[in-house]
Amino acid sequence: MSIRQTLIAAAIAAFGLTGAHAAEDKKPNLDRGKTGAPSAGAQAAEAVATAHALARYGDANKDALSLITAARILKETGVRADALKVAKGTEEAAKRSDDALSADAVLERGRALAAGRPDLLALADDVAKASSRGVDRGPQVGRNKVVGSRAWHHYDLRFVGGELAKVYARGDGDSDLDLYVYDERGNLICKDDSPGDEMACAWTPRWTGMFRIRVLNRGIANQYSIVTN
């Protein structure tokens, strides 16, 4: 083989290696063929999302039992209060100053609706006396986040490889919100762009790494809560 042929062969081999490395660098952090076992954090995040839905149902239907049950779930799961901080995006002033989805606030509304019902009031008393679980490993929750009209919020979070990751978000009903999840390489991993402002994403990372959660508002200002493990 001539020197020229040798150099060409070496260049081709080098290009092939570079191309392989580039392809590897772009591989998404997603195990498409595996659903990881739900961790305690993922299960707790799902429970909190259920509690939030129960609380909203109780408010809309004046149902004391739904509110009291939601408060019990929130206490039992051990929520890291407002642990999720917006990494990027403009956050507007809250539409309401109270934390409507805290365990205490939900229980207070349930107790008010239970007036005249000794059985429900006794149940509310039991929930009030219960101590919250330790929150070191509890789900991460962001409440009273207001994303402006046609604006967006980003959250940068780390998820463990091989474990099921879950994100839930729900707004106040005033506009359409969409949820997108990207890995550290910019690959779109999961999305929920269905109509409305109740969203969920679940995936299993191939390796432990950072992910960007994006909440995009398609309409007027919306106050939402977001929950993840």
Coordinates of C-alpha atoms in Angstrom, one line a residue:
M1 CA 0.0 0.0 0.0
S2 CA 1.4 3.4 -1.0
I3 CA 1.9 6.2 1.5
R4 CA -1.0 8.0 0.0
Q5 CA -3.3 5.0 0.3
T6 CA -2.2 4.5 3.9
L7 CA -3.0 8.1 4.8
I8 CA -6.4 7.9 3.2
A9 CA -7.1 4.7 5.1
A10 CA -6.1 6.3 8.3
A11 CA -8.2 9.3 7.7
I12 CA -11.2 7.1 6.9
A13 CA -10.7 5.1 10.1
A14 CA -10.3 8.2 12.2
F15 CA -13.5 9.7 10.7
G16 CA -15.3 6.5 11.4
L17 CA -14.2 6.6 15.1
T18 CA -15.2 10.3 15.3
G19 CA -18.6 9.5 13.8
A20 CA -19.2 6.7 16.2
H21 CA -18.2 8.9 19.2
A22 CA -20.5 11.7 17.9
A23 CA -23.4 9.2 17.6
E24 CA -22.7 8.0 21.1
D25 CA -22.6 11.5 22.4
K26 CA -26.1 12.2 21.0
K27 CA -27.7 9.0 22.3
P28 CA -30.7 9.9 24.4
N29 CA -30.7 9.2 28.1
L30 CA -33.8 7.0 27.8
D31 CA -34.2 3.2 28.2
R32 CA -36.9 2.6 25.6
G33 CA -37.1 -1.1 26.3
K34 CA -37.4 -1.0 30.1
T35 CA -39.7 0.5 32.6
G36 CA -37.7 0.9 35.8
A37 CA -39.2 -0.2 39.1
P38 CA -41.0 2.8 40.7
S39 CA -38.8 4.1 43.6
A40 CA -40.3 5.3 46.8
G41 CA -39.9 8.8 45.6
A42 CA -41.8 8.1 42.3
Q43 CA -44.7 6.4 44.2
A44 CA -44.8 9.3 46.6
A45 CA -44.9 11.8 43.7
E46 CA -47.8 10.0 42.3
A47 CA -49.6 10.0 45.6
V48 CA -49.1 13.8 45.9
A49 CA -50.5 14.3 42.4
T50 CA -53.5 12.2 43.4
A51 CA -54.0 14.3 46.5
H52 CA -53.9 17.5 44.5
A53 CA -56.6 16.1 42.2
L54 CA -58.7 15.1 45.2
A55 CA -58.3 18.5 46.7
R56 CA -59.5 20.2 43.5
Y57 CA -62.4 17.8 43.2
G58 CA -63.3 18.5 46.8
D59 CA -63.2 22.3 46.3
A60 CA -65.3 22.1 43.0
N61 CA -67.9 19.7 44.5
K62 CA -67.9 21.0 48.1
D63 CA -66.9 17.5 49.2
A64 CA -65.4 17.4 52.7
L65 CA -64.3 13.8 52.6
S66 CA -62.2 14.4 49.4
L67 CA -60.4 17.3 51.0
I68 CA -59.8 15.5 54.3
T69 CA -58.5 12.4 52.4
A70 CA -56.2 14.7 50.3
A71 CA -54.8 16.3 53.4
R72 CA -54.1 12.8 54.9
I73 CA -52.2 11.8 51.8
L74 CA -50.1 15.0 51.8
K75 CA -49.1 14.4 55.4
E76 CA -48.3 10.8 54.9
T77 CA -46.1 11.3 51.8
G78 CA -43.8 13.8 53.4
V79 CA -43.6 16.7 50.9
R80 CA -40.5 18.8 50.6
A81 CA -42.4 22.1 50.6
D82 CA -41.6 24.2 47.5
A83 CA -38.5 22.3 46.8
L84 CA -38.7 22.9 43.1
K85 CA -37.3 26.2 42.0
V86 CA -37.7 27.7 38.5
A87 CA -34.2 27.6 36.9
K88 CA -35.1 29.8 34.0
G89 CA -38.1 31.8 32.9
T90 CA -40.1 34.7 34.3
E91 CA -42.1 34.1 37.4
E92 CA -45.0 36.5 38.0
A93 CA -46.7 37.4 41.2
A94 CA -49.0 34.7 42.5
K95 CA -52.6 34.9 41.6
R96 CA -53.5 34.0 45.2
S97 CA -51.3 34.5 48.3
D98 CA -52.2 31.4 50.2
D99 CA -50.8 27.9 49.6
A100 CA -54.1 26.3 48.7
L101 CA -52.5 22.8 48.2
S102 CA -50.7 22.5 51.5
A103 CA -51.9 19.8 53.9
D104 CA -53.0 22.3 56.5
A105 CA -54.9 24.5 54.0
V106 CA -56.7 21.5 52.4
L107 CA -57.6 20.2 55.8
E108 CA -59.0 23.5 57.0
R109 CA -61.3 23.7 53.9
G110 CA -62.4 20.1 54.5
R111 CA -63.2 20.9 58.1
A112 CA -65.3 23.9 57.2
L113 CA -67.4 21.8 54.8
A114 CA -67.7 19.0 57.4
A115 CA -69.6 21.3 59.8
G116 CA -72.5 19.3 61.4
R117 CA -70.9 16.0 60.5
P118 CA -69.3 14.5 63.7
D119 CA -67.9 11.6 61.8
L120 CA -66.0 13.7 59.3
L121 CA -64.9 16.2 61.9
A122 CA -63.4 13.3 63.9
L123 CA -61.6 12.1 60.8
A124 CA -60.3 15.7 60.3
D125 CA -59.1 15.7 63.9
D126 CA -57.2 12.5 63.4
V127 CA -55.5 13.9 60.3
A128 CA -54.6 17.1 62.2
K129 CA -53.0 15.1 65.0
A130 CA -50.9 13.0 62.6
S131 CA -47.3 14.0 62.2
S132 CA -45.8 14.4 58.7
R133 CA -43.3 11.8 57.6
G134 CA -39.7 12.8 57.3
V135 CA -39.3 14.8 54.2
D136 CA -35.6 14.1 53.3
R137 CA -36.6 11.6 50.7
G138 CA -40.1 12.8 50.0
P139 CA -41.3 14.0 46.6
Q140 CA -40.3 17.4 45.3
V141 CA -43.2 19.8 44.9
G142 CA -43.4 23.4 43.5
R143 CA -46.7 25.2 44.3
N144 CA -48.2 28.5 43.4
K145 CA -45.9 28.8 40.3
V146 CA -47.4 31.4 37.9
V147 CA -46.2 31.2 34.3
G148 CA -47.1 34.3 32.3
S149 CA -49.0 34.5 29.0
R150 CA -47.1 32.7 26.2
A151 CA -44.2 32.2 28.6
W152 CA -42.3 29.2 30.0
H153 CA -40.5 27.8 33.1
H154 CA -37.5 25.5 33.2
Y155 CA -36.5 23.1 36.0
D156 CA -33.1 21.4 36.0
L157 CA -33.3 18.1 37.9
R158 CA -31.2 15.0 38.4
F159 CA -32.8 11.5 38.0
V160 CA -31.3 8.2 38.8
G161 CA -30.5 5.7 36.0
G162 CA -32.7 2.6 35.9
E163 CA -35.3 4.1 38.2
L164 CA -38.7 5.3 36.9
A165 CA -38.9 9.1 36.8
K166 CA -42.2 10.8 37.0
V167 CA -43.3 14.5 36.6
Y168 CA -46.9 15.8 37.1
A169 CA -48.1 19.3 36.6
R170 CA -51.5 20.8 36.9
G171 CA -52.7 24.4 36.4
D172 CA -55.6 26.5 37.5
G173 CA -57.7 25.9 34.3
D174 CA -57.2 29.3 32.8
S175 CA -55.0 28.2 29.8
D176 CA -53.4 25.3 28.0
L177 CA -50.1 24.2 29.5
D178 CA -47.7 21.7 27.9
L179 CA -44.9 19.7 29.5
Y180 CA -41.6 18.7 27.9
V181 CA -38.6 16.7 29.3
Y182 CA -35.1 17.0 27.7
D183 CA -32.0 15.2 28.7
E184 CA -28.6 16.9 29.2
R185 CA -27.8 16.4 25.5
G186 CA -31.0 18.2 24.4
N187 CA -32.9 15.1 23.3
L188 CA -36.7 15.3 23.8
I189 CA -37.4 12.4 26.2
C190 CA -41.1 12.9 27.0
K191 CA -43.9 15.3 26.3
D192 CA -47.5 15.9 27.2
D193 CA -49.0 18.5 24.9
S194 CA -52.6 17.4 25.1
P195 CA -55.3 20.0 25.5
G196 CA -55.8 21.4 29.0
D197 CA -53.4 22.1 31.8
E198 CA -53.1 18.7 33.5
M199 CA -49.9 16.9 32.4
A200 CA -47.8 13.9 33.2
C201 CA -44.5 12.4 32.0
A202 CA -42.8 9.1 33.0
W203 CA -39.6 7.6 31.7
T204 CA -36.6 5.5 32.7
P205 CA -33.2 7.1 32.3
R206 CA -30.4 4.9 31.0
W207 CA -27.9 6.5 33.3
T208 CA -28.0 9.0 36.2
G209 CA -28.0 12.5 34.8
M210 CA -29.6 15.9 34.5
F211 CA -32.9 16.6 32.8
R212 CA -34.6 19.9 31.9
I213 CA -38.4 20.0 32.6
R214 CA -40.1 22.7 30.6
V215 CA -43.6 24.0 31.3
L216 CA -45.0 26.0 28.4
N217 CA -48.0 28.3 28.6
R218 CA -50.1 28.6 25.5
G219 CA -52.5 31.2 26.8
I220 CA -53.1 33.7 29.6
A221 CA -51.2 33.6 33.0
N222 CA -51.7 30.2 34.8
Q223 CA -50.9 29.3 38.3
Y224 CA -49.8 25.7 38.5
S225 CA -48.3 23.0 40.8
I226 CA -45.6 20.6 39.8
V227 CA -44.6 17.3 41.4
T228 CA -41.7 14.9 40.8
N229 CA -39.6 12.3 42.6

